[in-house]
XYZ file of C-alpha atoms in Angstrom:
560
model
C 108.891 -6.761 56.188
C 108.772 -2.528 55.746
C 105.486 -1.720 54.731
C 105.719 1.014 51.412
C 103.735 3.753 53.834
C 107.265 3.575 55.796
C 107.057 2.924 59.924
C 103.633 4.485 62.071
C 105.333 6.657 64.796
C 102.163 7.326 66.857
C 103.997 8.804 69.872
C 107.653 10.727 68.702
C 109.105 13.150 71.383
C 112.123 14.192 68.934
C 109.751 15.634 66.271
C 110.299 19.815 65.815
C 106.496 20.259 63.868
C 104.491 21.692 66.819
C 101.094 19.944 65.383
C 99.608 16.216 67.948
C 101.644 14.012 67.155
C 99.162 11.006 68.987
C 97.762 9.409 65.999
C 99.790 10.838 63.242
C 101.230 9.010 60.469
C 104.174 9.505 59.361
C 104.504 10.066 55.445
C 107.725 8.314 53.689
C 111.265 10.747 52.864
C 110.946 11.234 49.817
C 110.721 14.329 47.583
C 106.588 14.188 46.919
C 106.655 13.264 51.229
C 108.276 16.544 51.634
C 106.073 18.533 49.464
C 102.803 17.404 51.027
C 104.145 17.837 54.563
C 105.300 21.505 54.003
C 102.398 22.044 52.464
C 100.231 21.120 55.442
C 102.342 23.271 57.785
C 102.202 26.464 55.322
C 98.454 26.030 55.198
C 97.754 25.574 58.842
C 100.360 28.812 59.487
C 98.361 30.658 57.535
C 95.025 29.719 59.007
C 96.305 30.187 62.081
C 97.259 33.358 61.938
C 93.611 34.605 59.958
C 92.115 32.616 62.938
C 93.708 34.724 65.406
C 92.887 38.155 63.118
C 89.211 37.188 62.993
C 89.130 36.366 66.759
C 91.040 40.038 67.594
C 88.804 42.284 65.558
C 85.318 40.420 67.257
C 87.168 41.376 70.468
C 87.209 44.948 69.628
C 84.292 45.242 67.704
C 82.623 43.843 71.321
C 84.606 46.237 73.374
C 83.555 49.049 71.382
C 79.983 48.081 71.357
C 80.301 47.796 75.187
C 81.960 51.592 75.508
C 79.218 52.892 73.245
C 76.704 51.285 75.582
C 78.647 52.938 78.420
C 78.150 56.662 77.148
C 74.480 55.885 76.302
C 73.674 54.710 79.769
C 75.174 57.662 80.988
C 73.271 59.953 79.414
C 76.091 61.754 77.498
C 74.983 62.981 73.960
C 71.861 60.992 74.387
C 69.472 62.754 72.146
C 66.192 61.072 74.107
C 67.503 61.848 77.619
C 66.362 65.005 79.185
C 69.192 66.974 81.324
C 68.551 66.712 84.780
C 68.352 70.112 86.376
C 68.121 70.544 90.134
C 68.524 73.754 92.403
C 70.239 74.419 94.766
C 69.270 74.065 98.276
C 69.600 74.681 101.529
C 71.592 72.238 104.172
C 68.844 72.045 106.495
C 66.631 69.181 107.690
C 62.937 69.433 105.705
C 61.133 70.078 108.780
C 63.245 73.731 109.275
C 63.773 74.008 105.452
C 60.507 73.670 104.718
C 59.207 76.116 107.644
C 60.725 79.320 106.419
C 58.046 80.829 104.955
C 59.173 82.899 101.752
C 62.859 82.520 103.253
C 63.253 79.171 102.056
C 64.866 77.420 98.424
C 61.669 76.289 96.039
C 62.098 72.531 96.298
C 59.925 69.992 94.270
C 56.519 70.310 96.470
C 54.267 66.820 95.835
C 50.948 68.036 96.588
C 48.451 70.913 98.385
C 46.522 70.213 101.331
C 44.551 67.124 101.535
C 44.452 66.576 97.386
C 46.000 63.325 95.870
C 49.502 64.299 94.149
C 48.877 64.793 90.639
C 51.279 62.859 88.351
C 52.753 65.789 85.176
C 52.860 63.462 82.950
C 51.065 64.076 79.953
C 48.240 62.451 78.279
C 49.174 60.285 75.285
C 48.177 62.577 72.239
C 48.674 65.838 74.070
C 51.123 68.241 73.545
C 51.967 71.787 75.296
C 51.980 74.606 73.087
C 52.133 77.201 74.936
C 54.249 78.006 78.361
C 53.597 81.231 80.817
C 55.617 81.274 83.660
C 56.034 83.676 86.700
C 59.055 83.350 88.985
C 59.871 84.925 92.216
C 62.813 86.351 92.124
C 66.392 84.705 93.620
C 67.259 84.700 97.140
C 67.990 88.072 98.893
C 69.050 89.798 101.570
C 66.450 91.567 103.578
C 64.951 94.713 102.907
C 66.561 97.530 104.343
C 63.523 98.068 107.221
C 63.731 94.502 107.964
C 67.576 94.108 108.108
C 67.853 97.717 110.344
C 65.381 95.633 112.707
C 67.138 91.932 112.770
C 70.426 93.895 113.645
C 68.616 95.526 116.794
C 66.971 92.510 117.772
C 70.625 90.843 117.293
C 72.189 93.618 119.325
C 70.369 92.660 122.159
C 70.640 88.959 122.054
C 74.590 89.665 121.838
C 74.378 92.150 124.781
C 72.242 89.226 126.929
C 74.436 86.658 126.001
C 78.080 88.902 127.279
C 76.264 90.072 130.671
C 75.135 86.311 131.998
C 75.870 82.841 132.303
C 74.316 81.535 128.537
C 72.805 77.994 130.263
C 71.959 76.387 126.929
C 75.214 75.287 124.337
C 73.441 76.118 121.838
C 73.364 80.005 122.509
C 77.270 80.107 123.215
C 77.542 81.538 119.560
C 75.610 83.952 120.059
C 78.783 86.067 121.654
C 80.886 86.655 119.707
C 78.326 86.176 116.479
C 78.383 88.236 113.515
C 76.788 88.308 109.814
C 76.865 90.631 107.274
C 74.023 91.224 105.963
C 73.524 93.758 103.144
C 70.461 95.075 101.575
C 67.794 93.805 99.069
C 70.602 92.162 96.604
C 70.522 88.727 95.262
C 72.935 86.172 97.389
C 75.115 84.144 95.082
C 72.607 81.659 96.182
C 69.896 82.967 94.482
C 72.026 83.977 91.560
C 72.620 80.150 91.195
C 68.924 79.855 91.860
C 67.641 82.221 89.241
C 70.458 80.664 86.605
C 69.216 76.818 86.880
C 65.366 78.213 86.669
C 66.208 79.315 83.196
C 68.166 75.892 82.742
C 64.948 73.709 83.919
C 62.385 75.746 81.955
C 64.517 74.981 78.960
C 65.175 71.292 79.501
C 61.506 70.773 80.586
C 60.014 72.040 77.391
C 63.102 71.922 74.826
C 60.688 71.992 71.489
C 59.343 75.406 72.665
C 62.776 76.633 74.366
C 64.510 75.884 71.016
C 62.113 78.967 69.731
C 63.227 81.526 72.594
C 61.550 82.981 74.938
C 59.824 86.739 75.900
C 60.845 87.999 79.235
C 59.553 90.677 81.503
C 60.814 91.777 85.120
C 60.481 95.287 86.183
C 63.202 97.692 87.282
C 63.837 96.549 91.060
C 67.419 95.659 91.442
C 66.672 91.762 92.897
C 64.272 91.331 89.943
C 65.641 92.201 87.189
C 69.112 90.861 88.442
C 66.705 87.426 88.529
C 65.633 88.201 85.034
C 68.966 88.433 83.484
C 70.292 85.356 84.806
C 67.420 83.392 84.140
C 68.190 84.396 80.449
C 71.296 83.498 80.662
C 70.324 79.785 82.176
C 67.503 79.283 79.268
C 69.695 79.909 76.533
C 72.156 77.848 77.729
C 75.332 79.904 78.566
C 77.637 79.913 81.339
C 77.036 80.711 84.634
C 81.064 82.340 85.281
C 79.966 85.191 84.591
C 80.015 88.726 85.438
C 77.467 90.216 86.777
C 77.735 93.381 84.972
C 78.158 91.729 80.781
C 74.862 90.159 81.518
C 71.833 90.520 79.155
C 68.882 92.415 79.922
C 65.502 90.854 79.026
C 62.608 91.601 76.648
C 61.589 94.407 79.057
C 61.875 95.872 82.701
C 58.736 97.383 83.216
C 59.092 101.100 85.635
C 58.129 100.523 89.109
C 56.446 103.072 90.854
C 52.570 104.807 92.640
C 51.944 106.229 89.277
C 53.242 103.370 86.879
C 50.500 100.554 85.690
C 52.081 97.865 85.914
C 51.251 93.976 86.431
C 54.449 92.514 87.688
C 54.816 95.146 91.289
C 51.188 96.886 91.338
C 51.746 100.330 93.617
C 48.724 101.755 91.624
C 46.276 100.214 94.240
C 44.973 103.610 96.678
C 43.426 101.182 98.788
C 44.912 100.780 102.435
C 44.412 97.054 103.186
C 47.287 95.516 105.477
C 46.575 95.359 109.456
C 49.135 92.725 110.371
C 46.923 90.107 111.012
C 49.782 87.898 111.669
C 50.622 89.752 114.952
C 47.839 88.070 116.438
C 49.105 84.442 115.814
C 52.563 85.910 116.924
C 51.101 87.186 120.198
C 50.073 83.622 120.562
C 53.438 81.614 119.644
C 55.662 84.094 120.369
C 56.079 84.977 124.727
C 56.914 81.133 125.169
C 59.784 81.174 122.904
C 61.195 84.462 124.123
C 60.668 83.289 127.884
C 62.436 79.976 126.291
C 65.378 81.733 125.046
C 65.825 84.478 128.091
C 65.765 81.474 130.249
C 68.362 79.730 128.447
C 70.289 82.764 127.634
C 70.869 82.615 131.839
C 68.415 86.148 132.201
C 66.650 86.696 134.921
C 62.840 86.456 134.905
C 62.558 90.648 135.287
C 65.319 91.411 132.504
C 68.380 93.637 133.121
C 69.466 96.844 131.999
C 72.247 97.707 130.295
C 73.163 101.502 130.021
C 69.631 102.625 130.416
C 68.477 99.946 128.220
C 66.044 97.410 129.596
C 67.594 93.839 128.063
C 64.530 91.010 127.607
C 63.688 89.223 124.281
C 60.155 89.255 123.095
C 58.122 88.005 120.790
C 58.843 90.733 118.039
C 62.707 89.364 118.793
C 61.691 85.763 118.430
C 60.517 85.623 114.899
C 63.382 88.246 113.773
C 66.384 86.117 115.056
C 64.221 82.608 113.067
C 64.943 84.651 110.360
C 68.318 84.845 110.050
C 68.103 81.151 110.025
C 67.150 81.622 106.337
C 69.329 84.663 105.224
C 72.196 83.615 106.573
C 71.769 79.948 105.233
C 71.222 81.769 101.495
C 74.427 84.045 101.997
C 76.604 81.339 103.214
C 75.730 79.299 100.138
C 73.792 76.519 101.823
C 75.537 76.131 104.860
C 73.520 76.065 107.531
C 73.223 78.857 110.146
C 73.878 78.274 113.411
C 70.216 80.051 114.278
C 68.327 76.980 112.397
C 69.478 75.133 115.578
C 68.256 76.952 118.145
C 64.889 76.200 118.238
C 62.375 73.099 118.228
C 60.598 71.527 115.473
C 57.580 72.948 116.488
C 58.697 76.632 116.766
C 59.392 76.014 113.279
C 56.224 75.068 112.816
C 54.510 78.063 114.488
C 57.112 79.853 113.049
C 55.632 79.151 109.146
C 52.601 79.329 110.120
C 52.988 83.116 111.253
C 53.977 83.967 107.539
C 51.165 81.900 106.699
C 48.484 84.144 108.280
C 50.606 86.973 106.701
C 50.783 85.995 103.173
C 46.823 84.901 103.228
C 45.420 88.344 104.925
C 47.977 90.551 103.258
C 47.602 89.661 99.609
C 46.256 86.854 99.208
C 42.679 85.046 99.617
C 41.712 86.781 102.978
C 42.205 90.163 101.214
C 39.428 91.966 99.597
C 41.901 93.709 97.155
C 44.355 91.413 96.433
C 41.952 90.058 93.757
C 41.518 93.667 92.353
C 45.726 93.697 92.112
C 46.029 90.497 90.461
C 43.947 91.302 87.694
C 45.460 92.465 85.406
C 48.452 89.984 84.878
C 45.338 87.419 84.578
C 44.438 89.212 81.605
C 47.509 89.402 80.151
C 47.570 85.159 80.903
C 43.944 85.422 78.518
C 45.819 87.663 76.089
C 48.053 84.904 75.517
C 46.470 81.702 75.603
C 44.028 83.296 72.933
C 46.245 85.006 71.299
C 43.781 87.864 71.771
C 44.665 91.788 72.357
C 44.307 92.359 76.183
C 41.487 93.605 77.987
C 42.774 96.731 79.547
C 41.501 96.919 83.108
C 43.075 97.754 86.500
C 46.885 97.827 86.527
C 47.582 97.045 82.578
C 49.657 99.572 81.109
C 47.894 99.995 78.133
C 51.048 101.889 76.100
C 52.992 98.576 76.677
C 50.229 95.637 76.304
C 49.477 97.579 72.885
C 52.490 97.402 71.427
C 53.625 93.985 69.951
C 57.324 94.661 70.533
C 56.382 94.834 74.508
C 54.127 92.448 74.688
C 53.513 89.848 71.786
C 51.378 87.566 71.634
C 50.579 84.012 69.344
C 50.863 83.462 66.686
C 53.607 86.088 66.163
C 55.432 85.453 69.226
C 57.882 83.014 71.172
C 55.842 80.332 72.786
C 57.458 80.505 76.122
C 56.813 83.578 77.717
C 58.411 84.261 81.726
C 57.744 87.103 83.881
C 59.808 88.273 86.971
C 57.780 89.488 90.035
C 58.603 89.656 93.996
C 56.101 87.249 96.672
C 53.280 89.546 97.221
C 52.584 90.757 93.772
C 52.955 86.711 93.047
C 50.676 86.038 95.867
C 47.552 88.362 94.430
C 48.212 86.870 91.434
C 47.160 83.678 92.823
C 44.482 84.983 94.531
C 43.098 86.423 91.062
C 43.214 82.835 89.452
C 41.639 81.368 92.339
C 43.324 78.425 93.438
C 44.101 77.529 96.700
C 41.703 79.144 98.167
C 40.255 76.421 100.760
C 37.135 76.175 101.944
C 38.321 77.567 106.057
C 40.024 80.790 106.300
C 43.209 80.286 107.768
C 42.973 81.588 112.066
C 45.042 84.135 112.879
C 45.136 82.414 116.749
C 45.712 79.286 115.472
C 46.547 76.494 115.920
C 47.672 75.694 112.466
C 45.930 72.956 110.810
C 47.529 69.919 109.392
C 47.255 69.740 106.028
C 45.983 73.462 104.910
C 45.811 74.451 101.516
C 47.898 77.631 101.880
C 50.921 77.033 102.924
C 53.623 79.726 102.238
C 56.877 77.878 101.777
C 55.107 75.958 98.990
C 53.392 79.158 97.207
C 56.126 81.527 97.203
C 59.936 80.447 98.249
C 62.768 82.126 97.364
C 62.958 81.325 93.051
C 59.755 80.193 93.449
C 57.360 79.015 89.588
C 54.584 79.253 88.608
C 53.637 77.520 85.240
C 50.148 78.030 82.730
C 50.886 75.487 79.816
C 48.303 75.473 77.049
C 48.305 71.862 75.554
C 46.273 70.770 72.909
C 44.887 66.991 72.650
C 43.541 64.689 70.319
C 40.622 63.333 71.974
C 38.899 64.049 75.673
C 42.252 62.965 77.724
C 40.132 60.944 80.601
C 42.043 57.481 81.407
C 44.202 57.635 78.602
C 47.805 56.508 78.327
C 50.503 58.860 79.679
C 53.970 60.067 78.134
C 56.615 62.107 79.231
C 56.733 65.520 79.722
C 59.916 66.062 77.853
C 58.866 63.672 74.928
C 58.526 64.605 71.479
C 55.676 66.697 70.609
C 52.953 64.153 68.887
C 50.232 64.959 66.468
C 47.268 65.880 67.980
C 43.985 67.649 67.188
C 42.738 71.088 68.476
C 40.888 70.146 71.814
C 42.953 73.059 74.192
C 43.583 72.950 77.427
C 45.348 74.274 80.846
C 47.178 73.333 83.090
C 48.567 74.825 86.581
C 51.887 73.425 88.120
C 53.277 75.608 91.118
C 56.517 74.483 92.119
C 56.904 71.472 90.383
C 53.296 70.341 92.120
C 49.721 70.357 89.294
C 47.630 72.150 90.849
C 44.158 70.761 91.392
C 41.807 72.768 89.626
C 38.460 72.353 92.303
C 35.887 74.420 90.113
C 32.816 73.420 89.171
C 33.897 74.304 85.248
C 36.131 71.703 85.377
C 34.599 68.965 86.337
C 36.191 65.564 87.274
C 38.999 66.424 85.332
C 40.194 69.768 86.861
C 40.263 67.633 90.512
C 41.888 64.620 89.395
C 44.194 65.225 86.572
C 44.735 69.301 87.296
C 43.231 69.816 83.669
C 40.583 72.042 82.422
C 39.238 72.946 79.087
C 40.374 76.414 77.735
C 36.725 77.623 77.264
C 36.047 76.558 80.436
C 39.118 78.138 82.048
C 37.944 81.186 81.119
C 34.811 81.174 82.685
C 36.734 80.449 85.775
C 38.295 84.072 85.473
C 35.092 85.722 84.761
C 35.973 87.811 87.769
C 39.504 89.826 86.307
C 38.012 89.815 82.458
C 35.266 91.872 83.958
C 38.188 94.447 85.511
C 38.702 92.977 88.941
C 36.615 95.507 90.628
C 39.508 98.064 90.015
C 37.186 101.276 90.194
C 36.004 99.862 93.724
C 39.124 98.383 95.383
C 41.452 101.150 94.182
C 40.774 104.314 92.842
C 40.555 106.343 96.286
C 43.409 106.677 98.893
C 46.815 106.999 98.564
C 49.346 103.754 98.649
C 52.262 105.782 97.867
C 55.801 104.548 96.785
C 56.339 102.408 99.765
C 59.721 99.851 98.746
C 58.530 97.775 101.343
C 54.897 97.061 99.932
C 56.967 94.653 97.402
C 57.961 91.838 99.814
C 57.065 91.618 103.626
C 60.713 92.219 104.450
């Protein structure tokens, strides 16, 4: 007998609704049937479709999310992730990149002789307030002297190599060689160089940066070519770029025997260089040139070519090493085929020779180097005081007197850079101090592992020098650290300063200092100052250099 719910079809294969049919019960045909059943299909439709609406827009809302995610962990318009800036360098191994003396890229040294690295972060509540910086100009070709004698000793090596059978592959080049070297004028290289220094001082202190900057060079061409693109790196424009529509700094300074002036000192009478180096290179030198005329197929007496006796010597040796480095810089990087001529440890005696030069020449093994130095020390006081200057030795008083030439806090930027060449940067560093060593370096050698001066970390080509004044909350021993690049932080008015050459603290070893100067490269402003008790008292000026006659030698700038 029919029941009145009609037949249960729990299985129907003829049935055109798309909802499981296992299990469903069938309703009866009639009129109120047909209602409730469209009903149900309506109102699953419609759920159906918000189902699918709500699942769509949690898919996109997730892939956005994911993209965002994607541009923050890149960096890109990430308003707590510094730029990374990094210079160029050269395409050489670190053991000849690194041995080049002053002819090599600044790259990020870790630490100075046999001191600890120090980290740069900064205490927890300190903050730099102050920046002073003092760059070395971009790389260069060589000084007219110095590029008249590479070409002679080049000449000859050409001349050698044409006349006899070269024994050695690696001196095949050397016949039918050629570079063009011109004269004192930035490379590209050091253009670039110069450029991302401006870029790096920015994006290492971007609080201060975002205030501008005061920047001196003087009127050499190299320098103030430095200068401008520097300026154009800080403030962040382009580096395409001509030459000629760039901006001059705050000031180029006149260079000259009767100029005062702290950034290329020629107002020193005192005669003081005797080539000290030669010594080491009388040493080092013979064995490498008996080496290469060897190799070069010569025999033991030489030859003569035209009247002209044909044998390398020493003075040859460490003039051909150096093209290694100019003609890396003009060729952008790429390396020259000289960096493979000789061994690992001719590079090594090979930095050491500018070693000896840099340390008896103007820096700590000069008695006058001191005496030149001074006065850009007491322009660093005049700053970090925000005192007038103390005029003694080179200061040009017309200049350091006039706030428009040389401001100082609180009525000035807060970064200030100056633009110098190796030597004047070298007695600069002997006037502060550091890096002084306990063992003068020995002009015979050997070298010693491990030395505190070490010229391709003091001076390279672009290479910094940094003074930042911070101010701290408390006495910053074994406190928590913060980044560098962090926002500034509240802190109280305990000053201090701080030495980083070449992305390296420098370890200030005095006695003022204490503890802290030695392990954290920190040292209390007051105390700082007693450290320079030497330069506020005039450097010895009156002894050093008021007799003699130093005269306007272009050379006495750089070595070469």
């Amino acid at each position: 007998m029919p029941n009145d719910l009609g037949d249960v079809d729990l299985v129907s294969d003829d049935h055109d609704d798309t909802r499981p049919l296992l299990g469903r019960r069938r309703f009866p045909t009639s009129s109120k049937a047909d209602g409730i059943d469209t009903w149900w299909k309506n109102t699953l439709h419609t759920n159906w479709w918000r189902l699918k609406v709500i699942i769509m827009s949690t898919l996109v809302a997730l892939l956005l999310q994911l993209l965002w995610l994607c541009v923050l962990s890149s960096g890109l318009n990430h308003p707590n992730e510094p730029e990374e800036i990094t210079l160029p360098s050269y395409n050489l191994p670190d053991n000849v990149a690194h041995k080049l003396g002053m002819y090599g890229p600044r790259y990020p040294v870790e630490n100075f002789g046999t001191y600890p690295s120090i980290p740069r972060n900064l205490p927890a509540d300190c903050s730099i307030t102050l920046v002073n910086s003092l760059h070395r100009h971009g790389a260069r070709h060589p000084t007219p002297k110095y590029k008249g004698l590479i070409l002679q000793s080049l000449e000859k090596a050409k001349l050698i190599a044409s006349r006899h059978p070269v024994k050695d592959p690696k001196l095949e080049f050397v016949k039918t060689y050629n570079v063009e070297l011109d004269a004192n004028f930035l490379v590209p290289f050091g253009q670039k160089q110069s450029y991302l220094s401006g870029r790096l001082i920015a994006a290492t202190y971007p609080d201060l940066a975002a205030g501008g900057a005061f920047i001196r060079g003087t009127t050499k061409d190299r320098v103030a070519e430095s200068s401008r693109w520097f300026k154009q790196g800080l403030e962040d424009k382009p580096f395409s770029v001509r030459k000629a529509d760039l901006v001059d700094p705050n000031l180029l300074i006149a260079v000259g025997p009767d100029m005062n002036n702290t950034l290329s000192v020629k107002s020193c009478k005192a005669t003081k260089y005797e080539g000290t180096e030669k010594k080491w290179l009388s040493v080092y030198g013979p064995p490498i040139a008996e080496r290469l005329n060897k190799a070069f197929g010569l025999p033991s007496e030489g030859s003569e070519h035209e009247g002209r006796f044909l044998k390398l010597d020493e003075t040859d040796v460490v003039l051909l090493m150096s093209l290694c480095g100019f003609e890396t810089a003009l060729k952008n990087g790429v390396k020259s085929p000289w960096c493979d001529v000789f061994t690992e440890e001719e590079w090594e005696a090979n930095e050491y020779f500018y070693d000896v030069m840099k340390y008896y020449r103007d820096g700590p093994g000069s008695l006058v180097s001191r005496s030149e130095g001074s006065g850009w020390v007491n322009e660093l006081v005049s700053r970090l005081t925000g005192q007038p200057v103390r005029y003694a030795g080179p200061i040009n008083t017309t200049l350091d007197s006039n706030p428009e030439t040389f401001p100082i806090p609180p009525k000035s930027p807060r970064i200030f850079s100056d633009f110098s060449s190796d030597d004047n940067i070298v007695r600069i560093i002997s006037a502060l101090g550091i890096l002084r060593g306990e063992k003068r370096l020995d002009p015979f050698g050997p070298p010693r592992k491990n030395r505190l001066w070490t010229t391709s970390k003091i001076v390279p080509f672009a290479g910094t020098l940094v003074v930042e004044k911070l101010s701290c909350g408390q006495h910053p021993h074994s406190i928590p650290t913060r980044d560098l690049r962090s926002p500034e932080v509240n802190t109280g008015n305990h000053d201090y300063v701080r030495l980083i050459l070449n992305d390296a603290v420098v370890p200030l070893d005095w006695k003022e200092c204490g503890d802290l100067g030695r392990r954290n490269g920190l040292c209390e402003l007051n105390a700082f100052l007693k450290t320079q008790k030497y330069s506020l008292d005039g450097g010895s000026w009156e002894r050093w250099c008021s007799g003699g006659d130093n005269g306007d030698d272009d050379e006495g700038d750089e070595s070469f």
